[in-house]
mmCIF file of C-alpha atoms in Angstrom:
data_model
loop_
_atom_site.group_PDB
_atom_site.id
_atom_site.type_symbol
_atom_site.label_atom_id
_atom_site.label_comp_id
_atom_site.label_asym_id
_atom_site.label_seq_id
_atom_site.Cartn_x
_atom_site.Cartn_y
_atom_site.Cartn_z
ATOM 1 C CA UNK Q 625 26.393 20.000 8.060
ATOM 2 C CA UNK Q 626 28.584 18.109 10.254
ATOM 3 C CA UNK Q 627 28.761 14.980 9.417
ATOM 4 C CA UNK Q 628 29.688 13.659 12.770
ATOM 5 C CA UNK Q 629 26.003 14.317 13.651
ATOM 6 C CA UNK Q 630 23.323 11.742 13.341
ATOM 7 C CA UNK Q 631 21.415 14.101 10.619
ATOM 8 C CA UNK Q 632 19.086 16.740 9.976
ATOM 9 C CA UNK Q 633 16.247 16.465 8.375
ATOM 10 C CA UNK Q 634 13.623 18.843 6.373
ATOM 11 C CA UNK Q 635 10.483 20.568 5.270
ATOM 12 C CA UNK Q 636 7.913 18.322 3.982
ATOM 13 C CA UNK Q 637 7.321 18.807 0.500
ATOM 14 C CA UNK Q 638 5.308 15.934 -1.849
ATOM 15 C CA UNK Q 639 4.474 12.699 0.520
ATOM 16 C CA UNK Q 640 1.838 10.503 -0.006
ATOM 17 C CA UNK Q 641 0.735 7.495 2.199
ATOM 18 C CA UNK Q 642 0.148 4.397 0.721
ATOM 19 C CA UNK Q 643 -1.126 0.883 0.871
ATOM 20 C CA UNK Q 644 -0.085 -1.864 3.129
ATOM 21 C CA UNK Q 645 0.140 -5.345 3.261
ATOM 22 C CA UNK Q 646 -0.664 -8.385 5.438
ATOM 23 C CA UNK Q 647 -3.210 -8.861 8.094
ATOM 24 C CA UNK Q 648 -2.732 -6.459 10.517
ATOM 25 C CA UNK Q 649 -5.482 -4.265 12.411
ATOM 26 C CA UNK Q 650 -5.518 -0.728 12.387
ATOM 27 C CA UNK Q 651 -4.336 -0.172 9.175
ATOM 28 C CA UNK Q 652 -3.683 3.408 7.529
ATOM 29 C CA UNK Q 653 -5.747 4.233 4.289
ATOM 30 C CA UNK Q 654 -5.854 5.947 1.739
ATOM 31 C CA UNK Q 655 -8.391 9.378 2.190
ATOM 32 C CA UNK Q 656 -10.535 11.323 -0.238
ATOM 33 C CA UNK Q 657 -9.212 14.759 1.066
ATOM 34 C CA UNK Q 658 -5.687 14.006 -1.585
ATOM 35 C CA UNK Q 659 -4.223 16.456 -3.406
ATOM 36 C CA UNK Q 660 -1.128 18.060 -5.098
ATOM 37 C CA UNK Q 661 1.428 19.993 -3.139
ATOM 38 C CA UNK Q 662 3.614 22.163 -5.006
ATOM 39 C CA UNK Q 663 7.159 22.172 -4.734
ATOM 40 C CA UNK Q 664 9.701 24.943 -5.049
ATOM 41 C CA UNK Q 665 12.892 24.925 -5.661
ATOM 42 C CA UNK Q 666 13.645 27.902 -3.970
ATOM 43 C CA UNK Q 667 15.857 27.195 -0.416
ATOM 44 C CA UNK Q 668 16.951 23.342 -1.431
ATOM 45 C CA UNK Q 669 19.476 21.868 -3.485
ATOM 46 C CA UNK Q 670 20.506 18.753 -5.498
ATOM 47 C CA UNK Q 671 23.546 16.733 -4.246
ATOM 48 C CA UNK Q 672 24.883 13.004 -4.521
ATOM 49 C CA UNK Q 673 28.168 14.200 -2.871
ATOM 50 C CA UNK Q 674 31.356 12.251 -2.618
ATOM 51 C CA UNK Q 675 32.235 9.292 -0.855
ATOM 52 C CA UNK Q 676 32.737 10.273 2.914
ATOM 53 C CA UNK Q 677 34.223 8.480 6.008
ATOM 54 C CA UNK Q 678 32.034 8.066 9.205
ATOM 55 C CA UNK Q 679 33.287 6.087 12.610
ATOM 56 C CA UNK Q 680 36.016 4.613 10.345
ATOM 57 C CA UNK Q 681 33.223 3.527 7.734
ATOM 58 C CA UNK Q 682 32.941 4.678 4.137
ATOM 59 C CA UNK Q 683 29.677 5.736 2.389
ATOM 60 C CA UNK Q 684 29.321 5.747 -1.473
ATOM 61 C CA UNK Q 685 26.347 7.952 -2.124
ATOM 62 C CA UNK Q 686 25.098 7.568 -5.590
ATOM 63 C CA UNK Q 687 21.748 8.210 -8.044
ATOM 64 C CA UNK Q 688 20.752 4.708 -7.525
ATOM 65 C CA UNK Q 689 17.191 4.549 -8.873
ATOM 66 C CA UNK Q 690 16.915 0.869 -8.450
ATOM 67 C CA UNK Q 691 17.269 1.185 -4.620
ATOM 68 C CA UNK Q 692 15.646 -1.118 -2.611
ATOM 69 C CA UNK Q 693 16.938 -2.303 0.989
ATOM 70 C CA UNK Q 694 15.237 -4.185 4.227
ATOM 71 C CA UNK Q 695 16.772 -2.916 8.044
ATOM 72 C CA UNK Q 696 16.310 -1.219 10.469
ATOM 73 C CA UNK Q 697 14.528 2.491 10.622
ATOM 74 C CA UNK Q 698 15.058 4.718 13.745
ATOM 75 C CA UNK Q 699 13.497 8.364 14.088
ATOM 76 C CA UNK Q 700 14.910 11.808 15.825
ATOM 77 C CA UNK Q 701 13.273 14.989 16.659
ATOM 78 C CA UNK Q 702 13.534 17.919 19.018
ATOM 79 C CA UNK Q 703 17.583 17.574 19.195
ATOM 80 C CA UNK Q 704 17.824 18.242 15.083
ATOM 81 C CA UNK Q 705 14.531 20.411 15.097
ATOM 82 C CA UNK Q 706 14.880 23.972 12.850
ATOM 83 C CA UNK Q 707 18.449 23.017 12.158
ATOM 84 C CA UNK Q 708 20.218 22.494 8.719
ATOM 85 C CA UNK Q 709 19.696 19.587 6.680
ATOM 86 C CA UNK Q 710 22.614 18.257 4.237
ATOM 87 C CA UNK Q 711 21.028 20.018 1.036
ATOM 88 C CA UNK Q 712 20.600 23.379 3.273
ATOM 89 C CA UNK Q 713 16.896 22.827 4.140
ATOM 90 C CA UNK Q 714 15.759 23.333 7.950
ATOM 91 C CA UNK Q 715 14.608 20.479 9.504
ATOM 92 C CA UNK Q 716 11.296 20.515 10.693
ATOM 93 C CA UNK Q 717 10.470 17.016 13.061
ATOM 94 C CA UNK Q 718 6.610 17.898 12.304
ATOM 95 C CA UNK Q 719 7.005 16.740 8.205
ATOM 96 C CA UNK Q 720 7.623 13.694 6.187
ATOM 97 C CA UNK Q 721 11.111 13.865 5.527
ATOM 98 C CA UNK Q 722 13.897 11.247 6.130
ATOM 99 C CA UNK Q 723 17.731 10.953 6.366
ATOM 100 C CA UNK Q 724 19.778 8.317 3.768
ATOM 101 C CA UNK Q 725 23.504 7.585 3.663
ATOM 102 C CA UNK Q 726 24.003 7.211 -0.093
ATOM 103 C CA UNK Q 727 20.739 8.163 -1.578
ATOM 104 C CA UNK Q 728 20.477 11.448 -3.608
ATOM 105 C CA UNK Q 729 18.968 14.566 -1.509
ATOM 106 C CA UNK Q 730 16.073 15.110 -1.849
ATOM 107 C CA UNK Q 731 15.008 12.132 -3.522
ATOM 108 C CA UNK Q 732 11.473 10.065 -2.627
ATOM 109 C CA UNK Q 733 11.566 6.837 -0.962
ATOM 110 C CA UNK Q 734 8.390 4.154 -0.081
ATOM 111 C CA UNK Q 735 9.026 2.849 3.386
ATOM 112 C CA UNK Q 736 7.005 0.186 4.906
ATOM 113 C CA UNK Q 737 6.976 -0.889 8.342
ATOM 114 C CA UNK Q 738 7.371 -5.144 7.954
ATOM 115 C CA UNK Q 739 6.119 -5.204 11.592
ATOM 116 C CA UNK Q 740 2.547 -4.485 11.286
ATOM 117 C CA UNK Q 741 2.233 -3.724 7.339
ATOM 118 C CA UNK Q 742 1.930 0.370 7.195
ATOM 119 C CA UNK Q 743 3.714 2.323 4.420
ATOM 120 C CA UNK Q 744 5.000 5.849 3.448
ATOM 121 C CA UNK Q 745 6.279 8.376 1.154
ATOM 122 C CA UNK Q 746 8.865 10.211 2.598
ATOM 123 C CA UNK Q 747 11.202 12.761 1.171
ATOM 124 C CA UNK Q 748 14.794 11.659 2.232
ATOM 125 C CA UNK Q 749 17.169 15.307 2.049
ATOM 126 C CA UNK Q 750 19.775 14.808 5.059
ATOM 127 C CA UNK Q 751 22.756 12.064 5.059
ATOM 128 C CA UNK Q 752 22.592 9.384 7.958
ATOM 129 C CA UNK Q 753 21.989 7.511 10.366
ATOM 130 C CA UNK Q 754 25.353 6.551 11.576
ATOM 131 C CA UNK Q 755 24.687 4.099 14.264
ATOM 132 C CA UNK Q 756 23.879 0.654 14.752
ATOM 133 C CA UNK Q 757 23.684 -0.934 11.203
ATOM 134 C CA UNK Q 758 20.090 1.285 10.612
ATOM 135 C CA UNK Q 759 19.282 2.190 6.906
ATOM 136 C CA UNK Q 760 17.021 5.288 7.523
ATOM 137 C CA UNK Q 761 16.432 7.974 9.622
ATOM 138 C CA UNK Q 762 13.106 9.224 9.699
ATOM 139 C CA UNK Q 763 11.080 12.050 11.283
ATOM 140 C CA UNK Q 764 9.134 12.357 13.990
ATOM 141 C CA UNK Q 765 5.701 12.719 12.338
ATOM 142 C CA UNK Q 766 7.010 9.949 10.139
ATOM 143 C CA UNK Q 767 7.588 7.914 13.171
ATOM 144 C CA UNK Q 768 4.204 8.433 14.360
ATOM 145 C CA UNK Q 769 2.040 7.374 10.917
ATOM 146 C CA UNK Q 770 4.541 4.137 10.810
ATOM 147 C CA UNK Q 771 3.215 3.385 14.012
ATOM 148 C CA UNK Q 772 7.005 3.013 15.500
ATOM 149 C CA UNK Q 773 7.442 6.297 17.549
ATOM 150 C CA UNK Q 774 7.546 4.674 20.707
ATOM 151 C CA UNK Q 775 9.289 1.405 19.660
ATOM 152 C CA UNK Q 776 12.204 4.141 18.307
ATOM 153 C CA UNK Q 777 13.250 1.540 16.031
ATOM 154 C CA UNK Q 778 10.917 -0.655 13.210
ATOM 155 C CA UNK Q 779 12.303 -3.070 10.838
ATOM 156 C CA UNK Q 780 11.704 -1.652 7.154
ATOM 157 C CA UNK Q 781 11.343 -1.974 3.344
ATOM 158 C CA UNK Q 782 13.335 1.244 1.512
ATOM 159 C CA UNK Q 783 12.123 1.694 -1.629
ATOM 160 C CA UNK Q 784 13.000 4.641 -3.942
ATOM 161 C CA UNK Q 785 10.314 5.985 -6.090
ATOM 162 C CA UNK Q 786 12.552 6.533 -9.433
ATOM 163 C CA UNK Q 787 9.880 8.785 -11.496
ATOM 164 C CA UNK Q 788 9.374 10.889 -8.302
ATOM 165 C CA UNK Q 789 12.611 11.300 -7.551
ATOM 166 C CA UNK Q 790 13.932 12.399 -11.108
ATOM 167 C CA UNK Q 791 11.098 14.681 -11.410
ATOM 168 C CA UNK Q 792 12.321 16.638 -8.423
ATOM 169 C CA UNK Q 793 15.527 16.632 -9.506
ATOM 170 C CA UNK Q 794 15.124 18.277 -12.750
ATOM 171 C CA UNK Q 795 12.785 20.791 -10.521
ATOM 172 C CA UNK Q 796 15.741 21.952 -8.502
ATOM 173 C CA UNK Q 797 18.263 21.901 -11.126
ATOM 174 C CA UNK Q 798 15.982 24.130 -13.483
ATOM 175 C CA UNK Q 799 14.562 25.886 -10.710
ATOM 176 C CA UNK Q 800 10.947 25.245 -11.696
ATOM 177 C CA UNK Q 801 8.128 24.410 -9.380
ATOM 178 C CA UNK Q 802 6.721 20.225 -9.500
ATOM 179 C CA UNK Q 803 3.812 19.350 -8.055
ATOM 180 C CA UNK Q 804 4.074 15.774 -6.418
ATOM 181 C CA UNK Q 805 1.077 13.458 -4.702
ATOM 182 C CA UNK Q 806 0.188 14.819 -1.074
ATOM 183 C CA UNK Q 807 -2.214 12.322 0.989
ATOM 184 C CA UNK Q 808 -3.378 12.913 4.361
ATOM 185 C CA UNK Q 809 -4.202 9.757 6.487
ATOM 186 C CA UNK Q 810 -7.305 8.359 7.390
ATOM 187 C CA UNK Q 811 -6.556 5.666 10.356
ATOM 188 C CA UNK Q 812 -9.376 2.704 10.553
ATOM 189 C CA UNK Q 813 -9.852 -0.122 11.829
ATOM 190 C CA UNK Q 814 -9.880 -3.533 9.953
ATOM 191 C CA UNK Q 815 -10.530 -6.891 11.377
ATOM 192 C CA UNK Q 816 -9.016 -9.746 10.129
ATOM 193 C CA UNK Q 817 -10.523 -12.950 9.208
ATOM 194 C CA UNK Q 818 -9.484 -15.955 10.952
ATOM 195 C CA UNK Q 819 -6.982 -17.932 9.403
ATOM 196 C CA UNK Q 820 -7.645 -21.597 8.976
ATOM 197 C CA UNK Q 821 -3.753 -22.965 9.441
ATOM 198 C CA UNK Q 822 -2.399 -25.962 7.447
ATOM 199 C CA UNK Q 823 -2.516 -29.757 8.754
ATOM 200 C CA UNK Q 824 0.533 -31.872 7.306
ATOM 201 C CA UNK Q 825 -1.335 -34.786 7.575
ATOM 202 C CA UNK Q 826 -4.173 -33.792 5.926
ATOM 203 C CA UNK Q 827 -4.970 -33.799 1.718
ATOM 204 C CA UNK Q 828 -6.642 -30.764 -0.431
ATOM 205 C CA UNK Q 829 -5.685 -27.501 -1.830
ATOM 206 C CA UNK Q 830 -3.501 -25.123 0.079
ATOM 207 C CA UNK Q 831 -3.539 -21.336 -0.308
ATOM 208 C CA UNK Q 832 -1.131 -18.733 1.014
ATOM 209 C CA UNK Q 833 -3.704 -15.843 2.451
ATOM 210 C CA UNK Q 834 -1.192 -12.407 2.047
ATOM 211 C CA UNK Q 835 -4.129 -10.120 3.876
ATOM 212 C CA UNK Q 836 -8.166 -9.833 4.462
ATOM 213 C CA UNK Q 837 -8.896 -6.528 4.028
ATOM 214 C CA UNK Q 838 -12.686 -4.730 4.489
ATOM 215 C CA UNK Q 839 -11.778 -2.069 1.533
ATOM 216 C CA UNK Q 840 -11.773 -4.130 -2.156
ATOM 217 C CA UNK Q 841 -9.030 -1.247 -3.182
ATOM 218 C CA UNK Q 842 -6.900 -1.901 -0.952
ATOM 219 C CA UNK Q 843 -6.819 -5.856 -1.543
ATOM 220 C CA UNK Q 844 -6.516 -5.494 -5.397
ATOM 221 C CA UNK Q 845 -3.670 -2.993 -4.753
ATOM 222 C CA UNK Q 846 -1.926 -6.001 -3.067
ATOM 223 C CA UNK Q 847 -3.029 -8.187 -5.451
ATOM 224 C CA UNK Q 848 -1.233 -6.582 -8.030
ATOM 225 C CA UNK Q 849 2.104 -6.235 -6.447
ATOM 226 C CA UNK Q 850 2.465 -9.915 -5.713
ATOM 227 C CA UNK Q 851 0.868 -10.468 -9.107
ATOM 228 C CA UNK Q 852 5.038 -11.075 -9.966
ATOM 229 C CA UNK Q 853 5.156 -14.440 -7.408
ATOM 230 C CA UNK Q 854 2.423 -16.736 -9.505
ATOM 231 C CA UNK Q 855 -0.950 -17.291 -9.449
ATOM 232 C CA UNK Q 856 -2.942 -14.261 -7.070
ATOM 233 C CA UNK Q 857 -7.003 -13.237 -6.814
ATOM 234 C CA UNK Q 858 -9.074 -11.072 -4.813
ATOM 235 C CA UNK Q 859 -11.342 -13.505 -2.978
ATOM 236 C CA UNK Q 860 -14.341 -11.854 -1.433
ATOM 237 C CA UNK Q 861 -15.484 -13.452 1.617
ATOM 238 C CA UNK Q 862 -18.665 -12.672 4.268
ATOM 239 C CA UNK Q 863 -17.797 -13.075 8.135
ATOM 240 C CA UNK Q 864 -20.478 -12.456 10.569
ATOM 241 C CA UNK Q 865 -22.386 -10.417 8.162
ATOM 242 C CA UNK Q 866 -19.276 -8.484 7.017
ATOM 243 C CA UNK Q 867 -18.020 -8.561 3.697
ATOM 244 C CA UNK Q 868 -13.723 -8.839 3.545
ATOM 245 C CA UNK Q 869 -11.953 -9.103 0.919
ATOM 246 C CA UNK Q 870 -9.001 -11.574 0.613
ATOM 247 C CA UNK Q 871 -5.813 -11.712 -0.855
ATOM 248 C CA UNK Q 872 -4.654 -15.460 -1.835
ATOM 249 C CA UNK Q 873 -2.061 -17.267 -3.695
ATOM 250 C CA UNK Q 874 -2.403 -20.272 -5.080
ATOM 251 C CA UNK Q 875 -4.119 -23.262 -4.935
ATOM 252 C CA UNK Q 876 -0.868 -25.341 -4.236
ATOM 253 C CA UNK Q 877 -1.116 -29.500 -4.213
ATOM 254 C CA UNK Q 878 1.396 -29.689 -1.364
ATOM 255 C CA UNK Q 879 2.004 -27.887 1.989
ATOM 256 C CA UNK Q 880 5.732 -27.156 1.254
ATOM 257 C CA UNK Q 881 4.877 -25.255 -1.988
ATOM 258 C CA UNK Q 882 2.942 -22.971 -0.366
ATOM 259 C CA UNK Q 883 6.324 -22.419 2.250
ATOM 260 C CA UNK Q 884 7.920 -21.298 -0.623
ATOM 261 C CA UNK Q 885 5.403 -19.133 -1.693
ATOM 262 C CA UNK Q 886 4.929 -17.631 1.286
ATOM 263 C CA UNK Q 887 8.703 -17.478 2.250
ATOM 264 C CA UNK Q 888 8.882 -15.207 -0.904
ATOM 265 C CA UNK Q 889 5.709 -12.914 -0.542
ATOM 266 C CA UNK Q 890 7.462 -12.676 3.443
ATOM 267 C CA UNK Q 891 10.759 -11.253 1.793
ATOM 268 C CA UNK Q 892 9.008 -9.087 0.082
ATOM 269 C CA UNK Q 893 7.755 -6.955 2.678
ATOM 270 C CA UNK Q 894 4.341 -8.383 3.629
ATOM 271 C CA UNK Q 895 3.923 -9.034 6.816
ATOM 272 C CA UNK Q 896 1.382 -11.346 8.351
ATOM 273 C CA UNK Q 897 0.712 -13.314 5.691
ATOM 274 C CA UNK Q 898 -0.048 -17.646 6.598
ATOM 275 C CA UNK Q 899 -0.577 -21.047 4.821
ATOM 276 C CA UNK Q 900 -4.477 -21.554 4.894
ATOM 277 C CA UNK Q 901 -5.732 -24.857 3.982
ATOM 278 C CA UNK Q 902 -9.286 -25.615 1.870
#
């Protein structure tokens, strides 16, 4: 491939869409329909490469398994559509696939969209982007489910999967067949509860809400991913005859705790999380 290009994607091959965080509406879940998809080996290959030179910039590509990164994603399609990828897979703007700088190809990454909470697997097998300080290229389907298509760009959480990733590897290098998590999306629609905000002025017990959530799976999955930042529960709550369930840190004896708390859950990836007050 020529390097000078943006990228080329590929085929989709093991994706999986998975939870999200915060408070946003219209949330992608989790459906019953999942299942395995089997991978060949057959037509892609496994490459870290050497470091290259782009626009006067160098690029140190590298099996970097703890790989996590926040920036900016953009997404391409018909230009790069049924053309090579870096690993010599065809692109195909229709699958879950994604383009990395430095990351091994193919390797699986988790990418969540901080701007209204939605995540997903994507299998990155093409080198770039090379423009404007982005971190990720991703498809156009990809695009689409991250709810950015029209936006072209999102600001994003890259996370590589390390188990996935190695398992595909040793697929490709052995030539064997893996069979890796494939989840079609249901999209729903969650309200959110309102969010009492704090009063500085006020005394009591201060919480930082992460997300309300309708579906009790979804909030525990949460729940156990900021389990690392202190003191986290499931809090089930009934709002106009609705049952939600919600996703709260704490109780903290001052305001300005709960900042710091919720400055850290923030950096983390979850987006529309608030100080609530009790």
């Amino acid at each position: 491939m020529n390097l000078t290009k943006q990228h080329l994607l590929s085929p989709l091959v093991a994706v999986g869409l998975l939870l999200l965080s915060g408070c946003a509406s219209d949330r992608l879940n989790l459906g019953e329909q999942s299942q395995r998809s089997i991978f060949s080996a057959k037509g892609s290959n496994y490459k870290v490469g050497k470091p290259y030179k782009i626009n006067g910039q160098w690029y140190y590509p590298a099996e970097d398994y703890d790989y996590s990164e926040v920036g900016t994603a953009s997404w391409y399609g018909e230009d790069f559509h049924a053309k090579y990828t870096a690993n010599g897979e065809i692109y195909n703007m229709n699958t879950l696939t994604a383009a990395h700088r430095t990351l091994p190809l193919p390797s699986i990454v988790r990418v969540t969209n901080l701007e209204n909470g939605r995540s997903l697997v994507l299998r990155v097998n093409d080198r770039g982007p090379f423009a404007k300080n982005r971190i990720i290229d991703i498809s156009k389907r990809g695009a689409q489910l991250l709810g950015f298509q029209n936006k072209g760009i999102a600001k994003v959480r890259v996370e590589i999967m390390a188990d996935e990733s190695k398992e595909l590897k040793e697929a490709i290098l052995n030539k064997t067949e893996t069979k890796l998590a494939l989840q079609e999306p249901i999209q729903t629609s969650h309200k959110t509860i309102p969010l009492r905000r704090s009063n500085t002025n006020t005394s009591g017990k201060y919480f930082v809400q992460a997300g309300a959530f309708s579906s009790r799976e979804v909030a525990d999955n949460l729940t156990t991913k900021l389990n690392r930042f202190g003191n986290i529960s499931t809090m089930p709550a009934d709002v106009n005859g609705n049952r939600y369930y919600r996703v709260r840190m704490g109780p903290y004896t001052c305001e300005a705790d709960a900042k710091k708390a919720l400055a850290q859950i923030e950096n983390f990836g979850v987006a529309g999380a608030a100080v609530i007050k009790d």
